[in-house]
Short mmCIF file of C-alpha atoms in Angstrom, two decimals:
data_model
loop_
_atom_site.label_atom_id
_atom_site.label_comp_id
_atom_site.label_asym_id
_atom_site.label_seq_id
_atom_site.Cartn_x
_atom_site.Cartn_y
_atom_site.Cartn_z
CA UNK A 1 44.79 125.22 51.52
CA UNK A 2 44.81 128.87 52.58
CA UNK A 3 41.67 131.03 52.67
CA UNK A 4 40.97 134.56 53.79
CA UNK A 5 39.39 134.75 57.19
CA UNK A 6 36.80 137.32 56.19
CA UNK A 7 33.50 135.42 55.56
CA UNK A 8 32.32 137.63 52.70
CA UNK A 9 35.61 137.10 50.86
CA UNK A 10 35.20 133.34 51.31
CA UNK A 11 31.71 133.41 49.88
CA UNK A 12 32.74 135.39 46.81
CA UNK A 13 35.55 133.02 46.15
CA UNK A 14 33.51 129.89 46.42
CA UNK A 15 30.69 131.35 44.23
CA UNK A 16 33.30 132.27 41.55
CA UNK A 17 34.66 128.68 41.69
CA UNK A 18 31.18 127.17 41.52
CA UNK A 19 30.17 129.30 38.55
CA UNK A 20 33.26 128.36 36.59
CA UNK A 21 35.20 131.65 36.71
CA UNK A 22 38.76 130.57 35.88
CA UNK A 23 40.99 133.55 35.05
CA UNK A 24 41.69 136.35 37.52
CA UNK A 25 43.77 139.43 36.75
CA UNK A 26 44.96 141.08 39.96
CA UNK A 27 46.54 144.41 40.43
CA UNK A 28 48.64 144.67 43.59
CA UNK A 29 47.05 146.54 46.57
CA UNK A 30 46.13 146.18 50.23
CA UNK A 31 42.41 146.52 50.53
CA UNK A 32 42.00 143.61 48.07
CA UNK A 33 44.31 141.38 50.11
CA UNK A 34 41.48 138.97 51.18
CA UNK A 35 40.66 138.43 47.53
CA UNK A 36 44.29 138.09 46.45
CA UNK A 37 45.00 135.54 49.17
CA UNK A 38 41.92 133.54 48.18
CA UNK A 39 42.26 133.51 44.37
CA UNK A 40 46.01 132.82 44.37
CA UNK A 41 45.74 129.89 46.84
CA UNK A 42 43.12 127.86 45.03
CA UNK A 43 43.94 125.59 42.16
CA UNK A 44 40.67 126.32 40.34
CA UNK A 45 41.90 129.80 39.42
CA UNK A 46 44.70 130.96 37.13
CA UNK A 47 45.94 134.29 38.36
CA UNK A 48 47.88 137.06 36.65
CA UNK A 49 49.60 140.06 38.25
CA UNK A 50 49.40 143.28 36.22
CA UNK A 51 50.43 146.46 38.15
CA UNK A 52 48.81 149.06 36.00
CA UNK A 53 45.00 148.82 36.39
CA UNK A 54 44.19 150.24 32.93
CA UNK A 55 46.47 147.65 31.28
CA UNK A 56 45.15 144.93 33.63
CA UNK A 57 41.58 145.54 32.49
CA UNK A 58 42.44 145.55 28.78
CA UNK A 59 44.63 142.50 29.27
CA UNK A 60 41.65 140.66 30.87
CA UNK A 61 39.42 141.91 28.04
CA UNK A 62 41.79 140.43 25.42
CA UNK A 63 41.60 137.06 27.17
CA UNK A 64 37.79 137.18 27.41
CA UNK A 65 37.73 138.18 23.74
CA UNK A 66 39.41 134.86 22.79
CA UNK A 67 38.02 132.60 25.48
CA UNK A 68 34.41 133.81 24.98
CA UNK A 69 33.89 133.49 28.70
CA UNK A 70 34.11 135.90 31.67
CA UNK A 71 37.51 137.03 32.98
CA UNK A 72 37.78 138.92 36.26
CA UNK A 73 39.89 141.91 37.21
CA UNK A 74 40.48 142.59 40.90
CA UNK A 75 41.79 145.84 42.38
CA UNK A 76 42.18 147.68 45.61
CA UNK A 77 39.93 150.58 46.76
CA UNK A 78 40.07 154.18 45.54
CA UNK A 79 41.35 155.57 42.27
CA UNK A 80 42.63 152.10 41.13
CA UNK A 81 39.08 151.24 40.22
CA UNK A 82 38.58 154.26 37.94
CA UNK A 83 41.43 153.04 35.69
CA UNK A 84 39.27 150.16 34.63
CA UNK A 85 36.71 152.38 33.04
CA UNK A 86 38.12 152.54 29.42
CA UNK A 87 38.13 148.76 29.27
CA UNK A 88 34.64 148.52 30.87
CA UNK A 89 33.27 150.82 28.17
CA UNK A 90 35.03 148.78 25.46
CA UNK A 91 33.57 145.56 26.87
CA UNK A 92 30.13 147.09 26.97
CA UNK A 93 30.04 148.09 23.33
CA UNK A 94 31.99 145.03 22.10
CA UNK A 95 29.84 142.62 24.11
CA UNK A 96 32.73 141.04 25.98
CA UNK A 97 32.10 139.45 29.40
CA UNK A 98 34.38 141.28 31.91
CA UNK A 99 33.88 140.96 35.65
CA UNK A 100 35.27 143.85 37.76
CA UNK A 101 35.74 142.93 41.40
CA UNK A 102 36.72 145.96 43.51
CA UNK A 103 37.65 145.96 47.17
CA UNK A 104 36.12 148.91 49.05
CA UNK A 105 36.22 150.54 52.48
CA UNK A 106 33.12 150.00 54.72
CA UNK A 107 30.34 152.54 54.02
CA UNK A 108 31.12 154.27 57.33
CA UNK A 109 34.64 155.19 56.07
CA UNK A 110 33.40 156.88 52.84
CA UNK A 111 33.52 160.72 52.64
CA UNK A 112 35.16 161.19 56.10
CA UNK A 113 38.62 162.06 54.79
CA UNK A 114 40.35 158.67 54.69
CA UNK A 115 42.88 158.10 51.96
CA UNK A 116 42.03 156.01 48.81
CA UNK A 117 38.35 156.18 49.40
CA UNK A 118 35.98 157.29 46.67
CA UNK A 119 32.29 156.63 45.94
CA UNK A 120 32.79 153.22 44.30
CA UNK A 121 29.20 152.00 44.25
CA UNK A 122 27.70 152.19 40.73
CA UNK A 123 30.77 153.98 39.38
CA UNK A 124 30.34 152.22 36.05
CA UNK A 125 26.59 152.58 35.99
CA UNK A 126 26.43 154.03 32.44
CA UNK A 127 28.44 151.23 30.87
CA UNK A 128 27.89 148.08 33.02
CA UNK A 129 25.11 145.53 32.76
CA UNK A 130 24.77 145.02 36.48
CA UNK A 131 26.27 146.51 39.67
CA UNK A 132 26.47 144.26 42.77
CA UNK A 133 26.95 146.60 45.67
CA UNK A 134 27.65 144.22 48.54
CA UNK A 135 27.24 144.91 52.22
CA UNK A 136 30.07 144.14 54.68
CA UNK A 137 28.62 141.00 56.27
CA UNK A 138 28.18 137.65 54.52
CA UNK A 139 24.55 137.09 53.68
CA UNK A 140 22.19 135.32 51.30
CA UNK A 141 21.43 138.70 49.66
CA UNK A 142 25.08 139.22 48.93
CA UNK A 143 25.41 135.59 47.51
CA UNK A 144 22.49 136.32 45.19
CA UNK A 145 23.98 139.56 43.93
CA UNK A 146 27.34 137.93 43.16
CA UNK A 147 25.70 135.12 41.27
CA UNK A 148 23.44 137.48 39.37
CA UNK A 149 26.45 139.52 38.27
CA UNK A 150 28.29 136.40 36.99
CA UNK A 151 25.20 135.12 35.21
CA UNK A 152 24.52 138.46 33.46
CA UNK A 153 28.17 138.79 32.36
CA UNK A 154 27.85 135.43 30.66
CA UNK A 155 24.34 135.55 29.32
CA UNK A 156 24.25 139.24 28.28
CA UNK A 157 27.88 139.34 27.11
CA UNK A 158 29.21 142.44 28.82
CA UNK A 159 30.84 143.99 31.86
CA UNK A 160 29.52 143.73 35.46
CA UNK A 161 30.77 145.27 38.66
CA UNK A 162 31.00 143.61 42.10
CA UNK A 163 31.94 146.07 44.82
CA UNK A 164 32.97 144.32 48.05
CA UNK A 165 33.70 146.32 51.29
CA UNK A 166 36.32 144.98 53.73
CA UNK A 167 37.27 146.15 57.22
CA UNK A 168 40.68 145.61 58.66
CA UNK A 169 42.37 143.21 59.54
CA UNK A 170 42.73 142.20 55.91
CA UNK A 171 45.58 139.55 55.95
CA UNK A 172 44.36 137.02 58.37
CA UNK A 173 43.90 133.50 56.96
CA UNK A 174 42.36 130.14 57.87
CA UNK A 175 43.18 126.63 56.66
CA UNK A 176 39.57 125.64 56.05
CA UNK A 177 36.47 127.43 54.85
CA UNK A 178 34.26 128.66 57.63
CA UNK A 179 31.46 129.71 55.26
CA UNK A 180 29.21 127.88 52.81
CA UNK A 181 27.44 130.27 50.41
CA UNK A 182 24.02 129.63 49.07
CA UNK A 183 24.40 128.70 45.43
CA UNK A 184 21.53 129.36 43.03
CA UNK A 185 21.14 127.87 39.64
CA UNK A 186 20.37 130.41 36.98
CA UNK A 187 18.73 129.18 33.80
CA UNK A 188 18.85 131.16 30.58
CA UNK A 189 15.37 131.23 29.06
CA UNK A 190 15.41 130.74 25.32
CA UNK A 191 12.45 131.14 22.99
CA UNK A 192 12.22 129.53 19.63
CA UNK A 193 12.83 132.02 16.81
CA UNK A 194 10.42 132.01 13.87
CA UNK A 195 10.83 134.39 10.94
CA UNK A 196 7.60 135.77 9.78
CA UNK A 197 6.72 134.85 6.15
CA UNK A 198 6.20 138.63 5.39
CA UNK A 199 9.98 139.16 5.88
CA UNK A 200 10.82 136.26 3.63
CA UNK A 201 8.51 137.59 0.89
CA UNK A 202 9.99 141.09 1.28
CA UNK A 203 13.53 139.70 0.96
CA UNK A 204 12.86 137.59 -2.15
CA UNK A 205 10.94 140.39 -3.91
CA UNK A 206 13.64 143.03 -3.28
CA UNK A 207 16.03 143.47 -6.22
CA UNK A 208 18.65 145.49 -4.26
CA UNK A 209 19.73 143.93 -0.99
CA UNK A 210 22.90 145.18 0.75
CA UNK A 211 24.48 142.93 3.43
CA UNK A 212 26.86 144.92 5.61
CA UNK A 213 28.92 142.87 8.15
CA UNK A 214 30.49 144.45 11.14
CA UNK A 215 33.00 143.02 13.60
CA UNK A 216 32.60 139.26 13.79
CA UNK A 217 34.43 136.27 15.22
CA UNK A 218 35.96 133.89 12.64
CA UNK A 219 33.79 131.02 11.42
CA UNK A 220 30.60 132.64 12.70
CA UNK A 221 28.54 131.98 9.56
CA UNK A 222 28.02 128.57 8.05
CA UNK A 223 29.59 128.16 4.62
CA UNK A 224 26.24 127.17 2.96
CA UNK A 225 24.76 130.57 3.86
CA UNK A 226 27.87 132.37 2.60
CA UNK A 227 27.58 130.51 -0.70
CA UNK A 228 23.85 131.28 -0.90
CA UNK A 229 24.38 134.98 -0.58
CA UNK A 230 27.25 134.86 -3.09
CA UNK A 231 25.02 133.22 -5.70
CA UNK A 232 22.21 135.77 -5.45
CA UNK A 233 22.58 138.59 -7.97
CA UNK A 234 20.24 140.83 -5.99
CA UNK A 235 22.68 140.73 -3.04
CA UNK A 236 25.91 142.77 -2.55
CA UNK A 237 27.92 141.81 0.53
CA UNK A 238 30.26 144.42 2.06
CA UNK A 239 32.67 143.24 4.71
CA UNK A 240 35.66 144.62 6.66
CA UNK A 241 38.79 142.98 7.93
CA UNK A 242 37.34 142.67 11.37
CA UNK A 243 34.33 140.87 9.87
CA UNK A 244 36.46 137.73 9.39
CA UNK A 245 34.00 136.66 6.68
CA UNK A 246 35.31 135.80 3.22
CA UNK A 247 34.12 134.88 -0.28
CA UNK A 248 35.64 135.92 -3.64
CA UNK A 249 32.50 137.86 -4.51
CA UNK A 250 32.36 139.81 -1.23
CA UNK A 251 33.74 143.34 -1.24
CA UNK A 252 36.13 143.73 1.68
CA UNK A 253 37.54 147.26 0.95
CA UNK A 254 34.48 149.47 1.32
CA UNK A 255 36.20 152.84 1.20
CA UNK A 256 38.06 151.84 -1.98
CA UNK A 257 34.78 151.04 -3.59
CA UNK A 258 32.60 154.03 -2.58
CA UNK A 259 34.89 156.97 -1.95
CA UNK A 260 35.04 158.03 -5.56
CA UNK A 261 31.23 157.65 -5.98
CA UNK A 262 29.07 160.53 -7.25
CA UNK A 263 25.37 160.96 -6.74
CA UNK A 264 24.45 158.52 -9.58
CA UNK A 265 26.74 155.91 -8.19
CA UNK A 266 25.30 156.18 -4.78
CA UNK A 267 21.85 155.76 -6.16
CA UNK A 268 22.98 152.59 -7.88
CA UNK A 269 24.18 151.22 -4.60
CA UNK A 270 21.27 152.47 -2.48
CA UNK A 271 19.49 149.31 -1.24
CA UNK A 272 15.90 148.47 -0.81
CA UNK A 273 16.86 146.23 2.14
CA UNK A 274 19.91 146.77 4.36
CA UNK A 275 20.75 143.59 6.33
CA UNK A 276 23.38 144.04 9.10
CA UNK A 277 24.96 141.71 11.62
CA UNK A 278 28.17 141.70 13.64
CA UNK A 279 29.57 144.45 15.80
CA UNK A 280 30.79 147.94 15.01
CA UNK A 281 31.65 149.06 11.52
CA UNK A 282 35.00 150.89 10.82
CA UNK A 283 34.10 152.76 7.64
CA UNK A 284 32.85 156.26 8.25
CA UNK A 285 32.07 156.57 4.55
CA UNK A 286 29.58 153.70 4.46
CA UNK A 287 27.84 155.19 7.51
CA UNK A 288 27.56 158.60 5.79
CA UNK A 289 26.25 156.92 2.59
CA UNK A 290 23.50 154.96 4.36
CA UNK A 291 22.47 157.93 6.48
CA UNK A 292 21.91 159.99 3.36
CA UNK A 293 20.71 157.29 0.94
CA UNK A 294 18.52 155.42 3.38
CA UNK A 295 17.25 151.86 2.65
CA UNK A 296 13.52 151.23 2.66
CA UNK A 297 14.14 148.71 5.36
CA UNK A 298 17.06 148.02 7.74
CA UNK A 299 17.13 144.63 9.44
CA UNK A 300 19.69 143.88 12.15
CA UNK A 301 20.37 140.37 13.50
CA UNK A 302 21.84 140.09 16.97
CA UNK A 303 20.86 137.99 19.96
CA UNK A 304 21.04 140.94 22.34
CA UNK A 305 21.13 144.40 20.87
CA UNK A 306 20.50 146.55 17.74
CA UNK A 307 21.76 150.04 17.12
CA UNK A 308 19.93 152.42 14.81
CA UNK A 309 23.31 153.43 13.26
CA UNK A 310 21.77 154.72 9.98
CA UNK A 311 18.51 156.17 11.26
CA UNK A 312 16.49 153.59 9.27
CA UNK A 313 16.18 150.48 11.61
CA UNK A 314 12.87 148.74 10.95
CA UNK A 315 13.48 145.31 12.51
CA UNK A 316 15.68 143.67 15.10
CA UNK A 317 15.83 139.88 14.92
CA UNK A 318 17.02 138.54 18.31
CA UNK A 319 18.55 135.31 17.20
CA UNK A 320 21.86 133.99 15.95
CA UNK A 321 22.80 134.79 12.33
CA UNK A 322 22.87 131.13 11.34
CA UNK A 323 19.33 130.58 12.69
CA UNK A 324 18.16 133.62 10.87
CA UNK A 325 19.78 132.55 7.56
CA UNK A 326 18.41 129.06 7.97
CA UNK A 327 14.90 130.46 7.72
CA UNK A 328 15.52 133.32 5.25
CA UNK A 329 17.73 131.48 2.73
CA UNK A 330 15.82 128.18 2.65
CA UNK A 331 14.82 128.42 -0.99
CA UNK A 332 16.71 128.35 -4.24
CA UNK A 333 14.55 131.01 -5.87
CA UNK A 334 16.80 133.87 -6.71
CA UNK A 335 15.60 137.36 -7.66
CA UNK A 336 16.49 138.52 -11.17
CA UNK A 337 18.57 141.60 -10.72
CA UNK A 338 21.45 143.61 -12.08
CA UNK A 339 22.45 144.89 -8.61
CA UNK A 340 25.46 142.68 -7.98
CA UNK A 341 26.74 142.60 -11.56
CA UNK A 342 26.70 146.39 -11.76
CA UNK A 343 28.54 146.93 -8.43
CA UNK A 344 30.90 144.01 -9.13
CA UNK A 345 31.93 145.68 -12.44
CA UNK A 346 32.82 148.84 -10.54
CA UNK A 347 34.68 146.81 -7.90
CA UNK A 348 36.83 145.00 -10.43
CA UNK A 349 37.81 148.36 -11.92
CA UNK A 350 38.69 149.67 -8.50
CA UNK A 351 41.01 146.71 -7.82
CA UNK A 352 42.85 147.39 -11.12
CA UNK A 353 43.29 151.08 -10.24
CA UNK A 354 44.37 150.22 -6.75
CA UNK A 355 47.17 147.97 -7.99
CA UNK A 356 48.33 150.57 -10.51
CA UNK A 357 48.51 153.28 -7.84
CA UNK A 358 50.13 151.20 -5.07
CA UNK A 359 52.90 149.98 -7.33
CA UNK A 360 54.26 153.44 -7.94
CA UNK A 361 53.97 155.26 -4.54
CA UNK A 362 56.98 156.05 -2.35
CA UNK A 363 57.68 154.55 1.04
CA UNK A 364 54.83 155.71 3.32
CA UNK A 365 52.29 154.28 5.74
CA UNK A 366 50.20 153.00 2.78
CA UNK A 367 53.27 151.26 1.30
CA UNK A 368 53.97 149.58 4.56
CA UNK A 369 50.49 148.18 4.77
CA UNK A 370 50.74 146.97 1.21
CA UNK A 371 53.99 145.22 2.20
CA UNK A 372 52.41 143.60 5.26
CA UNK A 373 49.47 142.36 3.22
CA UNK A 374 51.92 140.43 1.06
CA UNK A 375 54.40 139.24 3.68
CA UNK A 376 52.53 138.44 6.90
CA UNK A 377 52.20 134.79 7.55
CA UNK A 378 48.71 133.44 6.81
CA UNK A 379 47.63 131.49 9.90
CA UNK A 380 48.02 134.15 12.54
CA UNK A 381 45.88 136.18 14.86
CA UNK A 382 46.21 139.81 13.81
CA UNK A 383 45.46 142.41 16.45
CA UNK A 384 45.27 145.98 15.29
CA UNK A 385 45.22 149.29 17.16
CA UNK A 386 42.73 152.00 16.34
CA UNK A 387 42.99 155.20 14.38
CA UNK A 388 45.19 155.07 11.27
CA UNK A 389 46.20 151.45 11.62
CA UNK A 390 42.73 149.88 11.39
CA UNK A 391 41.76 152.25 8.62
CA UNK A 392 44.77 151.53 6.44
CA UNK A 393 44.13 147.83 7.02
CA UNK A 394 40.77 148.20 5.29
CA UNK A 395 42.42 149.35 2.07
CA UNK A 396 44.67 146.34 1.44
CA UNK A 397 44.08 142.64 0.75
CA UNK A 398 44.77 139.95 3.38
CA UNK A 399 44.68 136.17 3.32
CA UNK A 400 41.36 134.69 4.47
CA UNK A 401 43.18 132.56 7.06
CA UNK A 402 44.18 135.66 8.98
CA UNK A 403 41.97 136.34 11.98
CA UNK A 404 41.63 140.07 12.65
CA UNK A 405 40.64 141.67 15.91
CA UNK A 406 40.48 145.36 17.05
CA UNK A 407 38.87 147.24 20.01
CA UNK A 408 36.08 148.74 17.93
CA UNK A 409 33.59 149.08 20.74
CA UNK A 410 34.66 152.61 21.61
CA UNK A 411 37.38 152.82 18.96
CA UNK A 412 39.83 154.29 21.49
CA UNK A 413 43.63 154.05 21.17
CA UNK A 414 43.99 153.26 24.82
CA UNK A 415 44.60 149.62 25.73
CA UNK A 416 45.16 148.15 22.21
CA UNK A 417 48.59 146.71 23.15
CA UNK A 418 47.28 145.29 26.46
CA UNK A 419 44.33 143.73 24.71
CA UNK A 420 46.60 142.11 22.09
CA UNK A 421 48.84 140.56 24.77
CA UNK A 422 45.84 139.18 26.66
CA UNK A 423 44.40 137.71 23.47
CA UNK A 424 47.76 136.18 22.48
CA UNK A 425 47.87 134.08 25.66
CA UNK A 426 44.81 132.07 24.68
CA UNK A 427 45.27 131.71 20.96
CA UNK A 428 46.84 128.77 19.14
CA UNK A 429 48.44 130.80 16.32
CA UNK A 430 51.22 133.42 16.60
CA UNK A 431 49.88 136.89 17.33
CA UNK A 432 51.05 139.94 15.32
CA UNK A 433 50.00 143.33 16.55
CA UNK A 434 50.03 146.31 14.18
CA UNK A 435 49.98 149.65 15.88
CA UNK A 436 50.62 153.33 15.29
CA UNK A 437 53.12 155.28 17.41
CA UNK A 438 50.69 157.34 19.47
CA UNK A 439 48.60 154.30 20.43
CA UNK A 440 51.76 152.27 21.23
CA UNK A 441 53.44 154.88 23.42
CA UNK A 442 50.17 155.76 25.12
CA UNK A 443 49.78 152.11 26.25
CA UNK A 444 53.51 151.40 26.77
CA UNK A 445 52.87 150.07 30.31
CA UNK A 446 51.32 147.07 28.56
CA UNK A 447 54.83 145.75 28.13
CA UNK A 448 55.18 145.66 32.00
CA UNK A 449 53.84 142.18 31.77
CA UNK A 450 55.34 138.77 32.61
CA UNK A 451 52.99 136.85 30.37
CA UNK A 452 53.96 137.95 26.83
CA UNK A 453 54.10 134.77 24.69
CA UNK A 454 57.30 134.02 22.76
CA UNK A 455 55.45 134.23 19.46
CA UNK A 456 54.04 137.71 20.09
CA UNK A 457 55.25 140.33 17.66
CA UNK A 458 54.64 144.09 17.51
CA UNK A 459 54.80 146.00 14.18
CA UNK A 460 55.05 149.64 15.15
CA UNK A 461 54.53 152.15 12.36
CA UNK A 462 56.13 155.33 13.63
CA UNK A 463 55.30 158.43 11.53
CA UNK A 464 56.21 160.87 14.29
CA UNK A 465 52.70 161.83 15.41
CA UNK A 466 48.93 161.31 15.01
CA UNK A 467 48.99 161.14 11.20
CA UNK A 468 45.24 160.55 10.92
CA UNK A 469 44.61 164.20 11.76
CA UNK A 470 46.39 165.25 8.56
CA UNK A 471 43.60 163.77 6.43
CA UNK A 472 40.74 165.33 8.37
CA UNK A 473 39.15 168.61 7.47
CA UNK A 474 40.80 171.59 9.12
CA UNK A 475 44.44 170.42 8.76
CA UNK A 476 46.81 173.38 8.63
CA UNK A 477 50.58 173.28 9.03
CA UNK A 478 50.74 175.32 12.22
CA UNK A 479 52.41 174.99 15.63
CA UNK A 480 49.02 174.56 17.21
CA UNK A 481 48.16 171.70 14.83
CA UNK A 482 51.55 169.99 15.23
CA UNK A 483 51.55 170.24 19.01
CA UNK A 484 47.95 169.86 20.09
CA UNK A 485 46.32 167.81 17.31
CA UNK A 486 48.99 165.65 15.64
CA UNK A 487 51.25 165.47 18.76
CA UNK A 488 54.49 165.54 16.81
CA UNK A 489 57.34 163.68 18.62
CA UNK A 490 60.71 162.08 18.10
CA UNK A 491 60.19 159.03 20.31
CA UNK A 492 61.32 155.55 19.37
CA UNK A 493 60.67 152.14 20.95
CA UNK A 494 64.30 150.98 21.05
CA UNK A 495 64.96 151.67 24.71
CA UNK A 496 61.46 150.52 25.79
CA UNK A 497 62.19 147.20 24.04
CA UNK A 498 65.48 146.93 25.96
CA UNK A 499 63.92 147.80 29.33
CA UNK A 500 61.21 145.14 28.87
CA UNK A 501 63.62 142.57 27.31
CA UNK A 502 61.95 142.46 23.87
CA UNK A 503 63.96 141.88 20.70
CA UNK A 504 64.08 145.10 18.61
CA UNK A 505 64.34 145.58 14.86
CA UNK A 506 63.85 148.72 12.79
CA UNK A 507 63.38 149.76 9.18
CA UNK A 508 63.31 153.20 7.49
CA UNK A 509 62.66 152.32 3.81
CA UNK A 510 61.37 149.49 1.64
CA UNK A 511 64.82 147.99 1.17
CA UNK A 512 65.62 147.84 4.90
CA UNK A 513 62.11 146.51 5.66
CA UNK A 514 62.52 143.72 3.11
CA UNK A 515 65.99 142.93 4.44
CA UNK A 516 64.93 142.67 8.13
CA UNK A 517 61.60 140.99 7.63
CA UNK A 518 62.66 137.38 7.61
CA UNK A 519 64.87 137.83 10.72
CA UNK A 520 61.94 139.47 12.51
CA UNK A 521 59.61 136.66 11.45
CA UNK A 522 61.95 133.93 12.61
CA UNK A 523 62.71 135.49 15.99
CA UNK A 524 61.76 133.12 18.81
CA UNK A 525 61.28 135.87 21.36
CA UNK A 526 58.75 138.63 21.86
CA UNK A 527 59.80 141.35 19.48
CA UNK A 528 59.16 144.78 18.09
CA UNK A 529 59.69 145.89 14.52
CA UNK A 530 59.58 149.64 14.36
CA UNK A 531 59.03 151.08 10.86
CA UNK A 532 59.75 154.73 10.42
CA UNK A 533 57.66 156.54 7.72
CA UNK A 534 57.69 160.19 6.66
CA UNK A 535 55.43 162.37 8.82
CA UNK A 536 54.33 164.80 6.14
CA UNK A 537 53.94 162.61 3.03
CA UNK A 538 51.55 160.00 4.29
CA UNK A 539 48.39 162.16 4.02
CA UNK A 540 49.12 163.25 0.43
CA UNK A 541 49.64 159.68 -0.70
CA UNK A 542 46.39 158.52 0.97
CA UNK A 543 44.24 161.41 -0.34
CA UNK A 544 45.72 161.02 -3.88
CA UNK A 545 44.84 157.33 -3.75
CA UNK A 546 41.11 158.07 -3.55
CA UNK A 547 41.40 160.58 -6.38
CA UNK A 548 43.14 158.11 -8.61
CA UNK A 549 40.60 155.27 -8.10
CA UNK A 550 38.16 156.85 -10.50
#
């Protein structure tokens, strides 16, 4: 077996192996040669080569998202490291364990004019959970820092950074290890959670309880607790597609429900207790509502963090949602209330109005999402890009067997395609990725990837620009708007697909979409379906939708 000769590199590799780090995404470079030689020549590691560092980091993030365990990204020194930052920030806010391992020059070579040297230590300080700045020589102190980084990534669910300086020569190897790192055994301290009876009393006495569920992994909540919430008429449950939580009584299209509300309606919905769990929430309207019509109490359940999103946080329960519900919902006593029946009546009316409107609109972005809601296979992993794509998705119905994921930590368009490909590698079901044109072309290097599964399919909705800006306040049909806000373009993915050897399909209206759909679905090769929609009609159809819901 081949190992790098440098002792510090040997120690890092052995510690990673001992701590169970399995997947390593490497971007080609020279300063990281000792790490590349080590990781790629040990059977305990599965290595991936992704040239573009930004894509590499999001690719690793997608894998970690599905594996629920740390995945490492390894790069050379200098500006390469900075390209990891968007994915590091996403991992930080989405609570995904990402291990950044950067090769560096020795400290004596920094700020003396050498090429590809920057100040790498603590470069992610604002968005990393721990920064292990190693010294050049192998030592017990370095071993401890490496292990602390790996432990924190796992236990605190987020990104960590290990910066490791190497001096030349970089490519020398040995057949046997010459180092034996000191391995520590970290133990996660867990305290028993006990819900105070005062909270139980407050819950059961409240007649208006709103449960708002953010981004959540599928099957996170036990069915008995879902059923208990659904039976309680003092409880209204609002979910989103990324909540992956389903019940016939839960309202999963928040904006469809509340956008037409007036002040009286908002007062009807205003809760006494707001209970939240899961990650980030997509709907801007629900945030605006809760910030204005504040609950008397806001409880958030999360083992690690709680954000005061609505300016009303009163309690953070640091436990799992199932443990929390086990203590909160342990009685059959239900509060007499008209809260759910009142909101449910409005919701049923909204669904009727939705169907009436959607059946008559012309071919636009909204019509495409309606088509997808009815034609996508059920048992799939659905990855979605940010901006318009994830917001349109909230307005249509999807099968409960569809698992939905989106980079909602920072809500950026960068890296969505790369994340989707990384996630597809470690998922049993086929992966469909819905994206807008700006997000897709921005991350087109994601297709420079030798690991795209055969059952990976991209649905690219191309409306010729950043259509979401047309529905925001301040839209005016000017050259400045079209060029600098919407970014109007005439790009298509056809030649990209050819360059990266993906099958390519296209549709420009409902008839051609329906005709090509079955061929696209049955394609046994990674493929792109590009759907062209009218640039200037989409915003009118969407805005008229909310007006017609009333």
